[in-house]
CSV table of C-alpha atoms in Angstrom, one decimal:
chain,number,residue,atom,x,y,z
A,1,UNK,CA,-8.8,7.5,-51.2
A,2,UNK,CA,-11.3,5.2,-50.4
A,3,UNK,CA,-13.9,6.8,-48.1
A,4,UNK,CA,-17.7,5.6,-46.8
A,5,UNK,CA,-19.8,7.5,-44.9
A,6,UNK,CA,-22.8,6.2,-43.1
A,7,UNK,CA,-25.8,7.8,-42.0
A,8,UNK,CA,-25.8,6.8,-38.6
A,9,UNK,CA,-22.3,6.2,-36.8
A,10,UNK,CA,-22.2,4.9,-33.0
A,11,UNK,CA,-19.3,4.7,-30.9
A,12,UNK,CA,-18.9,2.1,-28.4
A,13,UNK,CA,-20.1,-1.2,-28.5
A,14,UNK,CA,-21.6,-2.3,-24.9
A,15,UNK,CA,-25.0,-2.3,-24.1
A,16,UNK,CA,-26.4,1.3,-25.2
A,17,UNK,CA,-24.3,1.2,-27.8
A,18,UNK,CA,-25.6,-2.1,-29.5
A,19,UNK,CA,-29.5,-1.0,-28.4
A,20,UNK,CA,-28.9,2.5,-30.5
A,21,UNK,CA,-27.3,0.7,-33.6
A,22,UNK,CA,-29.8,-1.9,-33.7
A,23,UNK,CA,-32.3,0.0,-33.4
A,24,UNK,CA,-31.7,2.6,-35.6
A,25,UNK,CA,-30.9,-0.4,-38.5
A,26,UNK,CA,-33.9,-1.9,-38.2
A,27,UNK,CA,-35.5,1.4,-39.3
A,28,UNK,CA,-33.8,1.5,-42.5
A,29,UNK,CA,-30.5,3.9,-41.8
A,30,UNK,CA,-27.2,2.8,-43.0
A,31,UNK,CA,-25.7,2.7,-39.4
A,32,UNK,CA,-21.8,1.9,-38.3
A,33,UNK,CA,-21.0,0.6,-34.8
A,34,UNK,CA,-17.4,1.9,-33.8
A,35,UNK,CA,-15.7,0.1,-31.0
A,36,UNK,CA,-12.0,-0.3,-29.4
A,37,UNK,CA,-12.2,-3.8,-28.5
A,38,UNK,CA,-12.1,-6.9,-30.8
A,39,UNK,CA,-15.5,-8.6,-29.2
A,40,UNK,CA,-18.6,-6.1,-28.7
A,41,UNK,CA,-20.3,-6.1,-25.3
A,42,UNK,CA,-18.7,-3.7,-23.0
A,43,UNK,CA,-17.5,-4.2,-19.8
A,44,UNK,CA,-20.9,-5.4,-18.5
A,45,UNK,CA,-21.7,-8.1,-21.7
A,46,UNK,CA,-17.7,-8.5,-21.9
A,47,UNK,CA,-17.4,-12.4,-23.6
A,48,UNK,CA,-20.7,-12.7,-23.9
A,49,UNK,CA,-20.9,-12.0,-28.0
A,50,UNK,CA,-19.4,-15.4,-29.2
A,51,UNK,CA,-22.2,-17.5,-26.4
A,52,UNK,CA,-24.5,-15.3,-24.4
A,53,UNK,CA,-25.1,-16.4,-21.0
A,54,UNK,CA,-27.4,-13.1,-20.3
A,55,UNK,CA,-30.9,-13.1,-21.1
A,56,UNK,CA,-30.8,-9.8,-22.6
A,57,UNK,CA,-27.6,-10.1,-24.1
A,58,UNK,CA,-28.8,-13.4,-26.1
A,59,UNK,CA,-31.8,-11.4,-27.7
A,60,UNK,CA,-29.5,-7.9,-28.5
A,61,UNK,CA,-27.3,-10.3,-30.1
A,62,UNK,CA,-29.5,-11.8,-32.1
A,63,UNK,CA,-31.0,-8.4,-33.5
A,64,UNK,CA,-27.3,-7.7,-33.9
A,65,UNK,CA,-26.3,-10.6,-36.7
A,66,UNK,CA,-29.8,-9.9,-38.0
A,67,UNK,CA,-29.6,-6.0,-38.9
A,68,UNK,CA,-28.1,-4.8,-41.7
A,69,UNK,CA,-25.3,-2.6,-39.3
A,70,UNK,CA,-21.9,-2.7,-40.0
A,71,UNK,CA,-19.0,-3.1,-37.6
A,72,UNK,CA,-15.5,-1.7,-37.3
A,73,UNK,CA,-13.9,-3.2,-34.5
A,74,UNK,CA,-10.9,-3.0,-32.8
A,75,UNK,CA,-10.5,0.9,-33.6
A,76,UNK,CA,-10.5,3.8,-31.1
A,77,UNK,CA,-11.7,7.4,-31.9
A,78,UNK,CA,-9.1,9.9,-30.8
A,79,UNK,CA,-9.8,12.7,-32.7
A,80,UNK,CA,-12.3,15.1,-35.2
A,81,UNK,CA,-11.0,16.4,-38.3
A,82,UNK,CA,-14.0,18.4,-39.1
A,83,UNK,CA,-17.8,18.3,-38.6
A,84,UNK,CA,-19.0,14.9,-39.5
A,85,UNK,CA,-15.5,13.5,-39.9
A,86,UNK,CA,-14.3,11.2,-37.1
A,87,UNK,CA,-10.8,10.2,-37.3
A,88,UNK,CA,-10.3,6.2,-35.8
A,89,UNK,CA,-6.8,4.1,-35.3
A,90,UNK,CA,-6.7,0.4,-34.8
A,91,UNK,CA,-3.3,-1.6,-34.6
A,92,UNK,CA,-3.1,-1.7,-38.6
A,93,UNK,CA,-3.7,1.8,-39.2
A,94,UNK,CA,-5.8,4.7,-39.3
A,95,UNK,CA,-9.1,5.8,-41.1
A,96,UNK,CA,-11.8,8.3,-41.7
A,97,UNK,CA,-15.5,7.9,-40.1
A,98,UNK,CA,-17.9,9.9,-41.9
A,99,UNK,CA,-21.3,10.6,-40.3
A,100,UNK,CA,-24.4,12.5,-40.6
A,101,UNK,CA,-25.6,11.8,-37.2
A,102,UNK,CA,-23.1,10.5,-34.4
A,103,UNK,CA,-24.7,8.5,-31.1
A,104,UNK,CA,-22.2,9.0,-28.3
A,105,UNK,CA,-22.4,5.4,-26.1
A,106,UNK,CA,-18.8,6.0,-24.8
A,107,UNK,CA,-19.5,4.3,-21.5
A,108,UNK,CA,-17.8,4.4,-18.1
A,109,UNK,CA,-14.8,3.6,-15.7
A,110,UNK,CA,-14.4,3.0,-12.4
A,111,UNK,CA,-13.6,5.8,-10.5
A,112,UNK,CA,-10.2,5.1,-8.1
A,113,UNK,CA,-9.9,6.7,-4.8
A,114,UNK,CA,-5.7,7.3,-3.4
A,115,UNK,CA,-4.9,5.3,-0.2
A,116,UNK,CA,-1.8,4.2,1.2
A,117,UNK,CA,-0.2,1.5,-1.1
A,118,UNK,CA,-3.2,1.4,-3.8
A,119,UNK,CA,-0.4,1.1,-6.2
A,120,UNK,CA,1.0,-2.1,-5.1
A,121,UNK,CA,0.7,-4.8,-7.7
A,122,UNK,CA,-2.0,-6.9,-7.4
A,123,UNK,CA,-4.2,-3.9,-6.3
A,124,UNK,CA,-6.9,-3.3,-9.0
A,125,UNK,CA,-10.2,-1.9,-9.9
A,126,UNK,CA,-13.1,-4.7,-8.9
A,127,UNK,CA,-14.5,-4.4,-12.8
A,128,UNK,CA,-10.3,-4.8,-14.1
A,129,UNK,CA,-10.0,-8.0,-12.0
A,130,UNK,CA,-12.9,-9.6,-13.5
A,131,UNK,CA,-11.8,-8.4,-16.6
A,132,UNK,CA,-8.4,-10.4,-16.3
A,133,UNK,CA,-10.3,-13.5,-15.0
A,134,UNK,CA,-12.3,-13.2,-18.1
A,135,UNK,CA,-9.1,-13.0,-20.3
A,136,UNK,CA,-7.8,-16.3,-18.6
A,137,UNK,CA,-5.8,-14.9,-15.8
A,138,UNK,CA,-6.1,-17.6,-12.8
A,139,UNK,CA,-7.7,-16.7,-9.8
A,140,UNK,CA,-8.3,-20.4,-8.8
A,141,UNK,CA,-8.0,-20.1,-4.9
A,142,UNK,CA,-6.5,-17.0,-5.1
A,143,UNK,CA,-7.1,-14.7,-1.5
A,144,UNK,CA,-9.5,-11.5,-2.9
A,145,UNK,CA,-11.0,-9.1,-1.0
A,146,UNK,CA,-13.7,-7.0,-3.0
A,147,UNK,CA,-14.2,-3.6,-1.6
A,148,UNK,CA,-15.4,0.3,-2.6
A,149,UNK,CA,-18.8,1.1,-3.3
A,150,UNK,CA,-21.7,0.5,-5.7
A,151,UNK,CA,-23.9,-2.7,-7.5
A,152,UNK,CA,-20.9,-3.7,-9.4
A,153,UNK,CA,-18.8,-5.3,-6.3
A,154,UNK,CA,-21.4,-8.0,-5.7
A,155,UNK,CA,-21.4,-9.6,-9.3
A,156,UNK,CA,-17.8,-9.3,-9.6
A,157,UNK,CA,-17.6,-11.1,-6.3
A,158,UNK,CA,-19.7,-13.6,-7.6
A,159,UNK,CA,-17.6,-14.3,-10.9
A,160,UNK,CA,-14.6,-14.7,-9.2
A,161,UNK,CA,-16.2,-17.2,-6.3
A,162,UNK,CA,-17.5,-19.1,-9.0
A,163,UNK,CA,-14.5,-19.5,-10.6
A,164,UNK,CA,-12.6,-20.5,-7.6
A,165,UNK,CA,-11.3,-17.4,-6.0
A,166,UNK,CA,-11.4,-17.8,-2.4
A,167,UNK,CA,-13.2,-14.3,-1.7
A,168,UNK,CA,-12.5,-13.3,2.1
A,169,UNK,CA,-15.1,-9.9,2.4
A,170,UNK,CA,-17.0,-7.6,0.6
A,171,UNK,CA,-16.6,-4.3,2.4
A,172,UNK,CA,-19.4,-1.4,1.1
A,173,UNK,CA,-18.3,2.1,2.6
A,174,UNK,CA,-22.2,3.0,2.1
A,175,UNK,CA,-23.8,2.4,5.0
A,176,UNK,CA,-26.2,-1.0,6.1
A,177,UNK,CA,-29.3,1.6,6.2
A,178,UNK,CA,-29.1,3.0,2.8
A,179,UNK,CA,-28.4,-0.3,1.4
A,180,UNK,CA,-31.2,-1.9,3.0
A,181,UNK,CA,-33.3,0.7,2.0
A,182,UNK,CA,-32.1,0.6,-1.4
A,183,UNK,CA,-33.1,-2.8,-1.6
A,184,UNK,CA,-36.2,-2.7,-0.2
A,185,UNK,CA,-37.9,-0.4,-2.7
A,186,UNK,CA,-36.6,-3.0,-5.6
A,187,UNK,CA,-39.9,-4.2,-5.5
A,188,UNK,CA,-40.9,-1.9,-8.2
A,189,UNK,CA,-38.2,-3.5,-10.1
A,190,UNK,CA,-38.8,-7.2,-10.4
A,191,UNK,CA,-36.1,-7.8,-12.7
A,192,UNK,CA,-33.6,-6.0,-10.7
A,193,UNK,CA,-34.7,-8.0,-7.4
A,194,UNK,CA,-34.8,-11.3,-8.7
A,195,UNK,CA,-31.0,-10.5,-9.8
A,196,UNK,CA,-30.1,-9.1,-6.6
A,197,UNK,CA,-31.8,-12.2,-4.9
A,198,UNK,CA,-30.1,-14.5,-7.3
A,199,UNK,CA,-26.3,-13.3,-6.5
A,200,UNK,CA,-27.0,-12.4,-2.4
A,201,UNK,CA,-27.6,-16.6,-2.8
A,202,UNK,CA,-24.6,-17.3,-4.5
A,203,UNK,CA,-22.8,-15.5,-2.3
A,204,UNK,CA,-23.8,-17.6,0.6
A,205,UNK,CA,-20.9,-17.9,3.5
A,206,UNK,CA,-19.2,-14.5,2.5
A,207,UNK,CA,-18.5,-12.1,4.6
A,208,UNK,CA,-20.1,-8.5,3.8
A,209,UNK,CA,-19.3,-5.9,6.0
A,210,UNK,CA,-21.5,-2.5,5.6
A,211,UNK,CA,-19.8,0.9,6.7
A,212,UNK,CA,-16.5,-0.6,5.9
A,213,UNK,CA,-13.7,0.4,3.5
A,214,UNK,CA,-9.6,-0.2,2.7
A,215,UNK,CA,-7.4,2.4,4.2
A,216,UNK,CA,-4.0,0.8,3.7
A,217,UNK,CA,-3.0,-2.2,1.1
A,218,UNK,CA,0.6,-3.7,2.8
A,219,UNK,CA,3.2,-5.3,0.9
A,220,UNK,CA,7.4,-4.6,-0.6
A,221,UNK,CA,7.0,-5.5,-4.4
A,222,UNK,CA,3.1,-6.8,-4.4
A,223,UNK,CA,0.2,-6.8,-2.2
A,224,UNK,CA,0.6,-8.8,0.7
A,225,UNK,CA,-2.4,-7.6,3.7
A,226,UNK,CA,-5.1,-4.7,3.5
A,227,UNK,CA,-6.3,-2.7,5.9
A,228,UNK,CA,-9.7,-1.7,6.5
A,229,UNK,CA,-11.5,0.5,8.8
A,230,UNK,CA,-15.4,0.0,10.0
A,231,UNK,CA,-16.3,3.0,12.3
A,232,UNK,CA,-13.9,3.1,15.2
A,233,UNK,CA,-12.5,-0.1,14.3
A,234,UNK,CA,-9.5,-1.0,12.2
A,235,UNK,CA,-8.4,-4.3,11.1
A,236,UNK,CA,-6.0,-6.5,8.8
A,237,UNK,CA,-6.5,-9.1,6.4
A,238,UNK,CA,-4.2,-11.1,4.3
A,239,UNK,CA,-4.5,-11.5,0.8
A,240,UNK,CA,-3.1,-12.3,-2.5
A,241,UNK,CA,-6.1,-9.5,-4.7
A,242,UNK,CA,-7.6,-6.0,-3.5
A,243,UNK,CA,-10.5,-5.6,-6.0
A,244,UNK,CA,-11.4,-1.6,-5.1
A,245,UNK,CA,-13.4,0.5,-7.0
A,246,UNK,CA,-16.0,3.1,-6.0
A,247,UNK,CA,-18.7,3.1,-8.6
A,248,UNK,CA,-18.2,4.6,-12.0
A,249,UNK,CA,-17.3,7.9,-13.4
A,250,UNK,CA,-19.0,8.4,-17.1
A,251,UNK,CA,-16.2,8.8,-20.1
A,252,UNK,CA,-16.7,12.3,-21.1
A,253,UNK,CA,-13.7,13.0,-22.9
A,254,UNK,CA,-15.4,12.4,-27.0
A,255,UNK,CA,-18.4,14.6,-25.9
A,256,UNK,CA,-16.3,17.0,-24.6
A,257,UNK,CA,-13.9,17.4,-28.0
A,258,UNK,CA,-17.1,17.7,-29.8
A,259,UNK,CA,-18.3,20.2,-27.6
A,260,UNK,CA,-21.5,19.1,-26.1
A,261,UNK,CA,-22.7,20.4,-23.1
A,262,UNK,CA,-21.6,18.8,-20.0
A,263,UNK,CA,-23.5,19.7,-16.8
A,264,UNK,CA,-22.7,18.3,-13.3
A,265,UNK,CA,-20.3,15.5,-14.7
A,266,UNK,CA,-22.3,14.4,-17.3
A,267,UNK,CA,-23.6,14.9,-21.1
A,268,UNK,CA,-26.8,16.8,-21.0
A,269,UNK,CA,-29.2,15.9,-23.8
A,270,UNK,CA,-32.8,16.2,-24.1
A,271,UNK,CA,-35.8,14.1,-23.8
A,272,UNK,CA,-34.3,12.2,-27.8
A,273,UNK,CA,-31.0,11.8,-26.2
A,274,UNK,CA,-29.5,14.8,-28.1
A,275,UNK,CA,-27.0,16.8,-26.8
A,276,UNK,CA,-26.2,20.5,-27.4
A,277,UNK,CA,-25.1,19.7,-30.7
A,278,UNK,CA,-27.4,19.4,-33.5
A,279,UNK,CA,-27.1,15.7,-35.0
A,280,UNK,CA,-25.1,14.3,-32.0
A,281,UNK,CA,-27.2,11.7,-29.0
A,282,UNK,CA,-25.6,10.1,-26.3
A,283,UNK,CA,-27.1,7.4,-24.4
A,284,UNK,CA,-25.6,5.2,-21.6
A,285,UNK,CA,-23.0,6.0,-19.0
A,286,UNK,CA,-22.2,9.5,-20.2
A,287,UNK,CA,-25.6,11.2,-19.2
A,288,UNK,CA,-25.4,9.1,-16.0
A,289,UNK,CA,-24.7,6.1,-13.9
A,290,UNK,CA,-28.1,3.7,-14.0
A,291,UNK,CA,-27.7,0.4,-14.9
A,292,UNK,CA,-28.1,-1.9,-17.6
A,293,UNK,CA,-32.0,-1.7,-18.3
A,294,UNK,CA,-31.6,2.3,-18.5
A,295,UNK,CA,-28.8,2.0,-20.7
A,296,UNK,CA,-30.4,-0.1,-23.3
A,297,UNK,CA,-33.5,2.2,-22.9
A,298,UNK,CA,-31.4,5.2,-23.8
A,299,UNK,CA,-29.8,3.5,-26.5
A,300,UNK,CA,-33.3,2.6,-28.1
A,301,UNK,CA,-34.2,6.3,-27.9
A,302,UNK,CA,-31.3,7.8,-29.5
A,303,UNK,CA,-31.2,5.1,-32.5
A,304,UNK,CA,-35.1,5.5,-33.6
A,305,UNK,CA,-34.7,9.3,-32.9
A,306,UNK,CA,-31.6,9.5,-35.1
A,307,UNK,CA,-33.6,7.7,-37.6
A,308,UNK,CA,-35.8,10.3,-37.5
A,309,UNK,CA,-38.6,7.7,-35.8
A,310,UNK,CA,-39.2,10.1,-33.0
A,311,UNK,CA,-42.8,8.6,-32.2
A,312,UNK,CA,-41.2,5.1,-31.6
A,313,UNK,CA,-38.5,6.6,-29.2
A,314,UNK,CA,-41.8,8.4,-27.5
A,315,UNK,CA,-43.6,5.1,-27.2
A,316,UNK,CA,-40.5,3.8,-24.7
A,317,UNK,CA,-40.6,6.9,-22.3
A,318,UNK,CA,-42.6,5.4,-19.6
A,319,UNK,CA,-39.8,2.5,-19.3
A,320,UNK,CA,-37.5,5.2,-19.4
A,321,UNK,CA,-38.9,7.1,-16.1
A,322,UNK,CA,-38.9,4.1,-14.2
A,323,UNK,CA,-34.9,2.9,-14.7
A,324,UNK,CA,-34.2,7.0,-14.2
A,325,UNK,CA,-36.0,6.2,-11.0
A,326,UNK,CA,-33.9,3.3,-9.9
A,327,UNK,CA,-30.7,5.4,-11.1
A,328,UNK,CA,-31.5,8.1,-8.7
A,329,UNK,CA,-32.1,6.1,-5.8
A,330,UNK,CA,-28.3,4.6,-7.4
A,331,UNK,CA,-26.6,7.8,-7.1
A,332,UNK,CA,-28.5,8.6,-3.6
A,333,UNK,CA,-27.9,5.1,-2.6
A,334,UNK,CA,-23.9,4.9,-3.1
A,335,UNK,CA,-22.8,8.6,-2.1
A,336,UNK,CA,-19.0,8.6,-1.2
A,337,UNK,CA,-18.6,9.1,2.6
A,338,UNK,CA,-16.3,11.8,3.9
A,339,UNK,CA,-14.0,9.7,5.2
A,340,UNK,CA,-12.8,8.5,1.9
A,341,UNK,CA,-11.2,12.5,1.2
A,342,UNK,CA,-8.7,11.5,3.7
A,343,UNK,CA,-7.3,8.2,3.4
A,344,UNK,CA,-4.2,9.8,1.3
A,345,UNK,CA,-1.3,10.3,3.4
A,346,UNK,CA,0.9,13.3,2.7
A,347,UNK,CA,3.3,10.8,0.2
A,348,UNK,CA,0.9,9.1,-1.0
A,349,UNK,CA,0.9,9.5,-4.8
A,350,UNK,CA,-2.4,10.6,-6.6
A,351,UNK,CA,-1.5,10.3,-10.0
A,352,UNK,CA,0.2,7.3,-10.7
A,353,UNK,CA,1.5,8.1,-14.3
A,354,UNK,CA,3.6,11.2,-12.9
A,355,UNK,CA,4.5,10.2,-9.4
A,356,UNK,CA,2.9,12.8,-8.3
A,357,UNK,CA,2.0,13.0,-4.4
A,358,UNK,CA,-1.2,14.1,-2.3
A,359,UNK,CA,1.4,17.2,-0.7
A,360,UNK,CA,2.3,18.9,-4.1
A,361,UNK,CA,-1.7,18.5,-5.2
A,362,UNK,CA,-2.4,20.1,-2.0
A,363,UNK,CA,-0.5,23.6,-2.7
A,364,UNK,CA,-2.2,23.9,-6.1
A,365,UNK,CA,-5.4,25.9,-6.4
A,366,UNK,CA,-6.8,24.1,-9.8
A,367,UNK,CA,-6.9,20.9,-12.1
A,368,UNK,CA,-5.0,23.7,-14.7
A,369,UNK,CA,-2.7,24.6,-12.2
A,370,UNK,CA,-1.6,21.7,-11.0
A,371,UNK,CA,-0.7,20.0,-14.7
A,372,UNK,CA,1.2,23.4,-15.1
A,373,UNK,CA,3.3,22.6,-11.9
A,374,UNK,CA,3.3,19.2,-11.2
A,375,UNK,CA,2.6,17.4,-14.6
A,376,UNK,CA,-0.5,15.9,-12.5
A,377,UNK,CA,-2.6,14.3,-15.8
A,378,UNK,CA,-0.3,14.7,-18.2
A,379,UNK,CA,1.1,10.6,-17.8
A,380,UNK,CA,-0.2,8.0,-20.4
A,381,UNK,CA,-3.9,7.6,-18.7
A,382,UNK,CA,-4.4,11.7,-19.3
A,383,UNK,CA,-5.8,12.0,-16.5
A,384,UNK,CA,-8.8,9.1,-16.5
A,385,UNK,CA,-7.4,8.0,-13.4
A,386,UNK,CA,-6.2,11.1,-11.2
A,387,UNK,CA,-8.9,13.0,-12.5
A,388,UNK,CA,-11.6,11.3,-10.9
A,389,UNK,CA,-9.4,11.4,-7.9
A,390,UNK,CA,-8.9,14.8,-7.3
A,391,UNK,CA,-12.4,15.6,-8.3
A,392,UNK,CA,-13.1,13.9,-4.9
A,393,UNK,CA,-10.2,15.2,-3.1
A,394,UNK,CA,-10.3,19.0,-3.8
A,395,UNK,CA,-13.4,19.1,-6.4
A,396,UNK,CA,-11.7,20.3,-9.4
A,397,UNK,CA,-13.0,19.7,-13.0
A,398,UNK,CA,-10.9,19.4,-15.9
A,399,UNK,CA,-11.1,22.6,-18.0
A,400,UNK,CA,-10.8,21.8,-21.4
A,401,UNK,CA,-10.3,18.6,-24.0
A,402,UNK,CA,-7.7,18.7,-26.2
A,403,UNK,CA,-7.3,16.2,-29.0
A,404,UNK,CA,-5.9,13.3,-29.3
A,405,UNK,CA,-8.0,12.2,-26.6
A,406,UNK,CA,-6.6,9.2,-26.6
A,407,UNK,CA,-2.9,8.1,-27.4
A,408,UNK,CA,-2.1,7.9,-31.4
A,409,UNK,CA,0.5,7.2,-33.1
A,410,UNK,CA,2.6,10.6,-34.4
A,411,UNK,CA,2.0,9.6,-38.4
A,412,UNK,CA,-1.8,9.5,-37.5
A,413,UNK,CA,-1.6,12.6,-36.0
A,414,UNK,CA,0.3,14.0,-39.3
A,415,UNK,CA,-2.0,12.3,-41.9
A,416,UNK,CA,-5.4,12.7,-43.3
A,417,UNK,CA,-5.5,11.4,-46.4
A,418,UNK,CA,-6.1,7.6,-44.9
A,419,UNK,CA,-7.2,4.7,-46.9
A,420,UNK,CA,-10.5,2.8,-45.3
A,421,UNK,CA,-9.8,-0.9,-44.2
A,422,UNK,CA,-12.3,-3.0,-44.8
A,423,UNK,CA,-15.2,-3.0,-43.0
A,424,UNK,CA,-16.5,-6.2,-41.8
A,425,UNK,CA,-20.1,-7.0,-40.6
């Protein structure tokens, strides 16, 4: 059997991911970038490999065709077969990854909150509507109301105004205050302010309402009005989208199989992005919600570190404090309210895959307990979805992370001896 094994191996191809391979190439490692989709970018640089519109995405890119890093797209780790052996599937088949050192730049999703009809079609995460727009889906004078929580609502609004969406409101459940005070102190970010100013402009005539979040999407076979609440007040809007995400929850599932430390929902790692496990770094989403800039600052660190160029990943620490500075006053910035633990009704189902309601959740004690009893997790999403959800609702943590932890096909599951497509830079 054919089998290659690389220094270096990342997995996940947006932002940190692309920093840490780059930049542990350039310092002479054999390094592999690993990522499930066919275009690199991540949800953030998403269609922006081929033509980069985005500053930073033009110069990352061209580092990218520059370094000597090879690629493997279009395959998704689901499993470890031993220590330094990464088993990947794509649509053709299966192969063996084999690594010395192993960056983890798994990145995030958005985290989903239960209300009354959320699973009506047409009902989506804001990121997964932008995501179809991107793929061609047309959302010319379509009727979309954003709404949830966090940074990522205003861009998306953006996207979809500029390509002809007619967007009715932006409702943010934090609160005028903390988002006023959040953007006052961009100051000390420049870059950050001059974006924020840029897309407040372009979103000239839209409605944004503060303190104000869905509490009921209408409609028989797809969405049809939602309903929103802004303190005392309640009130309807028709529409033909619900964009609705609030903020991100960090994929933790890889770093878990491997069996790095996770602390307070995310990986913990030290000041060279290492984890608890000797030869594995994570960068990105997975040790924390911050943004872009911090990302690709992470992702620096953990490539020249894993290159064993530990005084270059030093030399970057001061930019590092000041994005963990801005992701702080993220975090602070975009709490959940309380209100948003009780928008579920008693029938209203929490995890989607299983049909399984907010009533039978409520009579279980634990994440463990209720997959024992209700099968809550146990659907096709494996809990990425209701997960995050009941986290929220009744602040349990998933226990354990069994492989595969994503869905494979049953001869990949049986076979090892794999021979290696071709790896194409």
């Amino acid at each position: 059997m054919n089998r290659q094994s690389w220094e270096i191996v990342v997995v996940g191809g947006g932002p940190a991911g692309i920093a840490a391979a780059v930049s542990a190439a350039e310092c002479g490692a054999s390094v592999l970038l690993v990522d499930d989709n066919p275009a690199l970018g991540g949800q953030i640089w998403r269609g922006e490999e081929a033509n980069p519109s985005v500053r930073e995405a033009r110069r990352w890119s061209k580092r990218l065709k520059n370094s000597s890093l090879e690629l493997l797209r279009g395959f998704r780790i689901f499993d470890q077969l031993r220590q330094g052996v990464l088993l990947a599937e794509s649509a053709d088949g299966m192969r063996e990854v084999n690594y010395s050192r192993l960056i983890l730049c798994t990145g995030a999703r958005e985290r989903f909150l239960p209300f009354p009809g959320w699973t009506l079609p047409n009902v989506m995460g804001a990121g997964g509507l932008q995501a179809l727009a991107k793929a061609g889906m047309p959302i010319r004078k379509k009727r979309v109301i954003v709404a949830g929580t966090g940074p990522l609502l205003l861009p998306v609004a953006a996207y979809l105004k500029r390509h002809g969406a007619k967007v009715q409101l932006i409702a943010e459940q934090a609160s005028r205050k903390s988002v006023v005070a959040f953007g006052s102190a961009l100051w000390r970010h420049p870059g950050k302010l001059g974006q924020a100013l840029g897309i407040f402009g372009s979103l000239a005539g839209i409605p944004f309402r503060f303190g104000c979040w869905p509490v009921e999407a209408k409609g028989d076979d797809h969405l049809c009005s939602v309903v929103l609440q802004q303190g005392t007040r309640a009130f309807e809007i028709e529409c033909d989208y619900l964009a609705c995400g609030f903020h991100l929850v960090p994929n933790l599932e890889l770093a878990s199989l491997l069996g790095c430390q996770i602390k307070d929902g995310t990986v913990s790692v030290n000041e060279l992005q290492q984890s608890s496990i000797p030869n594995v770094y994570c960068a990105g989403e997975p040790i924390g919600i911050g943004g872009v800039d911090l990302a690709i600052v992470e992702g620096q660190i953990a490539g020249f570190a894993a290159a064993g160029q530990q005084h270059k990943a030093r030399r970057i620490f001061p930019e590092l404090a000041r994005h963990r500075d801005f992701a702080n006053a993220l975090e602070k910035t975009f709490a959940l309210r309380p209100e948003l633990k009780k928008l579920a009704r008693k029938e209203t189902f929490i995890c989607r895959c299983e049909d399984v309601p907010f009533e039978r959740l409520a009579q279980c004690r634990s994440w463990r307990e209720a997959k024992l009893y209700t099968r809550c997790g146990m659907g096709p999403c494996q809990g990425r979805i209701c997960g995050a959800a009941t986290k929220v609702l009744f602040d349990w943590s998933a226990e354990s992370v069994r492989p595969p932890v994503f869905e494979a096909r049953v001869e990949s599951l049986m076979t090892t001896e794999v021979s290696a497509p071709e790896v194409r830079v």
